[in-house]
Amino acid sequence: MRRLSIAPTAALSTSRPKLDPGGRRKSLAPTVDTTDSPSSNYLGNRKKTRAGGDINLNDAADNVKLNRLQMIFTKASQEGLPGLTLDEFKVAIRQTLHQDISDFDLDMMFMKMDANCDGTIDWEEYLTYNLLEYKEKNQMMQMLREKPFPNDMKQIHTRHHEIIVRISFYPHLTKRSTKVDLTNGKYATLSRDGVLSFWTIQMNHVRSIPAFSPSDRKTQPWYVDMACLYNNNMLAVASTDRDITFFEMSTKKMVKRYMITGLEDCVTCLDCRADLKDRKHTVLIWGDTAGNLYSVNFEIQRGGAMFGSQEQKKDTVKKVSFAELLRGYVPNVKAYKLSNVHDDWVCKIQYVPELSCVLSCCQSSNTALFMGDFVKKKSPAYFKVTKGVLCFDYCPMHNIIATGGMDYNIRLWNPYVVNRAIVILKGHLKPVIHTVLNGRKNMLISIDKGKTIRIYDLKDHICLQYISGRMVKLGPFPISALIFNRKLQHLILATSELALLEHKDEDEKIAEVISHTKPVVTALYNPTFNVMVSACEESVVSIWNIDNGEKIMQFINAHSSFENGVEIPVEITVMTFDTGGRRIITGARDGSVKVWNFNNGACLQKFQTPDQNVITGIVSSKHRIYVAGWDRKVHIYVDGGGEESLKTWQTRHKEDILNIAYLSPNIIATSSYDGDIVIWARDTGHMYSRLNAHLGVRPIMDTFNRDNMNEAEEELDVSETPHPSQLSSMSTTADGRASSRRSSSSSPRKSLRWGSRLGRLKEEEDGSNESTTPSKMSSTHSCEHPLLRALDTEQINSPSGKFKPRSKFSRDEYENICQAYEAAVEKIIFLNTREALEKKTAVVVTAGAEGWVRAWSLHHQGGLLGQFYASHVVGDSISTIATDAQNRYLFTADVSGYVKVWDLVGYCIDTKLSQREEARHLDRLKEKFTFLRVESAYGQSLFQITRQARIFNARPPPLRSKPEKTVKTPRLLNSFRAHVCPVNSIDFIEDRELIITASVDCAIRLWTICGRYIGTFGEKWKKLPRTMIPDNIKRNIPKELRRAGSAKTLRVLNGGETPHWELAMKIVRQRGMEQLRTQFPHLQRRDYKVCPDNGEQKMAGSNILGKSYKRKIRHKLPPVLPKLIETPSTIAVYHSIPFVDLSPFDLVHPPEVIEEINKRRQVASIRSSAKQKGGVISAYNKVITKPAVGLPKQGPNNRLRKIISLHKRQRSRCGTPDTEDVRSTLTNCPSTVTSPSPDSRSSHGVKLAQID
């Protein structure tokens, strides 16, 4: 960042501004020459986020010429003016900028800078805003940068006992491989004692093989380096014996094949390069202790050996002298030598195919880094570095070289500029021994001798991640070898042990995208700047762009404390805007309250409550800040004043205050843990009334005297009178704290007197009027509650083993438990558009741990007007509620993550809608809400009826709240699951009708009012239009909701459609109906018409040829099944065969229709056979039908009449249409005839006998 003097120039004109005839000040901009001068970008090149309009305001602010702008501010201060007004600020900015900015953008800029709302901006405010904004945004960008290695280092057990000198990657190649696949291969490690170990790509140990054989020599050498010649399935290993050994890798055993001997000096480093295109060319290079460089180029034909002909014996090793290689005595092998390239040992050597040269380094200052080739086509070049270079790496993507040395610095070089480094990166405190460039991620990884790891950004040249050497548990030795897999993005480190640093995030969050790293406390929409402000438990405040979901700015440690010199963040518990919406006010768990300019993160004021208890509620009104919390008091601070302006109202609550709300112009309401809702006068702190559903439906006024119950006796009835048994439970604290705390706020004598008077009042009411008491069944109704069994006094007092747990509890016991533990009112809101003092109009809406939402009237004869159960799961509590500006909707969210939208039009209000208005209103709601259309398809009251029955059985409201009169459920407009964890905050955006939900799962999500998911803040989405149309939004459902969402939730999120439901139901019908028919007899005779598939309807016609056109359906032949091979001689032998007992089953008799069809078929077969044998049968019929003289007709005709009459009865019963055919057939077929053939005998005689 360039430093710029902000002192005014000497040529500044000090003339006073002239006034126009109207007495107004003219522009204070100096009338100097506006020619361009060297601009002063005092904040550097910062990336800014648009505040509004088409101009990037922050980029525009960076281009302001401060010297000219300072002249304008200085001129105003010399005139005795507090600063520039809005109009003067617009003129000054436009005269000092090269861009045209709209009035709307300048208005936004002015309001951001004018945090104290005095209407003017001075030079100090302008600079403070820009500097603080740059500081907070820079800090936010550093925090939001993704760490290259977010997980802890993974330790890998090895079988090496000495230092590992090299880690190499050996790829798995095929005949068609043209590139090295970094995801398919294995790793090889070589230790100094000659142990070779092989590892899978996941670093699982495969095997270990010693490279040294005792038969070669008695003393074991040290191995210094290794190179993988994967093109030839070879592995080259160099040792202190001045030789290079080649091992064959094609077999499971490593076999020595070749050895280069006769080297003048000891090899210090190796490298190789293989060409996978033709599989012929391989280059092996190395450096030695004398500073020489060597190269051996292999050109191996397919099927040939590396060094000429191979020995006949497989176990023999072919030794080749390097002198013979230099002279060219070995065919297809060329050797080169560059003498005295370095003045010291060669530390590293690498062949760079992109540059067609070799890079090598040493610890000499003059020959620190060498770049050249062996054939000397290019002139050699030296990079000079003080104290030499210990390591280097080349990045072909950016064409840079990174070097590290003894001076603790890292240098980035242009390969073609050897005189000066491009960038010098500092930060290491010991010599840098390893550098790795990752061009794909724009990273540089460096490691020093202290095992400290630093990852730098190549663009911004800043440190992205720092890993201290103390965190690297690899023994006392420095890191001797490493390898970085650029495809898998993991780093393997080695000393005598191995460690793995992975990039992938193993600890995935529940939510797909998170907005904060800790649970979100609250998220509020600011219409003034069109942003959303959120706060989390880690004391981080973030500002988000509503249009695209990006984070504009954040500031950390909003509330913090110091312990042992370390700053520890304090959890933010509540947050709200001031009256103008330009600042936020936050409260923390330590009792501190701060006022912020959230546009730049500047803390404007700070207060500390006297008791330093948790702050649970803050409201701002007319330069006053009202604070409430666990100290049961309401504190008032002056906006702009100090802590000396503190005022505290009289304590009216017996339990901790959980929430506070403000109703313009003069009403404040607070709620506590015991269910009390106290209505205050804002100016005087006087208590108007007290509301509590567990004590009654009528408000308890401030003039209520507990010693004088005359007014109470007129107002309260038996249902509102607490039972004496409940007063004992009320004397104990609701959250299980010591009873001494309760005794400090209420006297036992007053409690006894209160109970005795109420007991007498109950007796008088019972004796005078029994009709006003609730039914006996309701008071004796048995209830269940999870706490009833746990807090059963009989179980606690009885000895162990002698108590039998009860299954049912009385309604009185249930009431006591609910009043003690579930009476907390956690949220209060006011319906600002309604009349505040109407008797039958509800103005206050409360919700809490019971799951019931209650609507109250502030009139002294009003009280509780309506209540309904809003939690989705019976037994869950309502965590937050909200409403819109017109009070048309009520938004509720519970601890299960469900969001519900209720219709408040006409709910608990004196003015009702007419039938025509109600019908129009319902039509508009059905057009907007998918859930309402789905519910109306199944019946409007189906959800209400089934739900009310479950609620009243499991979680009934208090009897004193008169549920028979006050239970009124508004119309449910929408219901869907927004999170899988509790929702802590919900807010509504008026102009676009959007819902913001913040949850414990660290996610803040944006929804339409009809339930269409837009996105999660933290991921960038397409810019939202000013007018939202849900059908134009792309359907998207979070992953966890796809897994845990109900069918109704998924249908709402899909816009009322069920894309996979018809297909699933069709499959269920096809596959499951047969099984259902076998299990349920009543399903056997039903005809189930399967709904036609959409695909079949599309095939029925054509848009061009008309509906009469039918497309051809091509049927595919079934697949040919393989023939079964029977082997009767083979018997399968089983160790054990599972069996079950045989279950008897009834024989299935065919229906009467099937029997009738079988008989018709039998008659038809008889007739066909009769026609075939027509000659014999007709002659026989003449004989038997000849009338006998003097004898009556008898024989077959009588039997035929019986058969025909039998068929007539069956026809009248079953409706068979073929009786005449049967008659004609039977007249031609006598029953006594016997066919000469056995077939006819079986087909006629038997069948006719059955019919007879």
PDB file of C-alpha atoms in Angstrom, residues 1097-1111:
ATOM      1  CA  GLN A1097     -50.774 -40.844 -23.833  1.00  0.00           C
ATOM      2  CA  LYS A1098     -48.025 -39.238 -25.832  1.00  0.00           C
ATOM      3  CA  MET A1099     -47.843 -42.258 -28.144  1.00  0.00           C
ATOM      4  CA  ALA A1100     -51.617 -42.129 -28.846  1.00  0.00           C
ATOM      5  CA  GLY A1101     -51.530 -39.242 -31.314  1.00  0.00           C
ATOM      6  CA  SER A1102     -49.484 -36.653 -33.112  1.00  0.00           C
ATOM      7  CA  ASN A1103     -49.466 -32.869 -33.017  1.00  0.00           C
ATOM      8  CA  ILE A1104     -49.232 -32.759 -36.824  1.00  0.00           C
ATOM      9  CA  LEU A1105     -51.243 -35.744 -38.061  1.00  0.00           C
ATOM     10  CA  GLY A1106     -53.936 -35.526 -35.407  1.00  0.00           C
ATOM     11  CA  LYS A1107     -55.203 -37.708 -32.620  1.00  0.00           C
ATOM     12  CA  SER A1108     -56.300 -40.511 -34.987  1.00  0.00           C
ATOM     13  CA  TYR A1109     -52.697 -41.230 -35.886  1.00  0.00           C
ATOM     14  CA  LYS A1110     -51.187 -44.091 -33.943  1.00  0.00           C
ATOM     15  CA  ARG A1111     -47.478 -44.603 -33.843  1.00  0.00           C
TER      16      ARG A1111
END
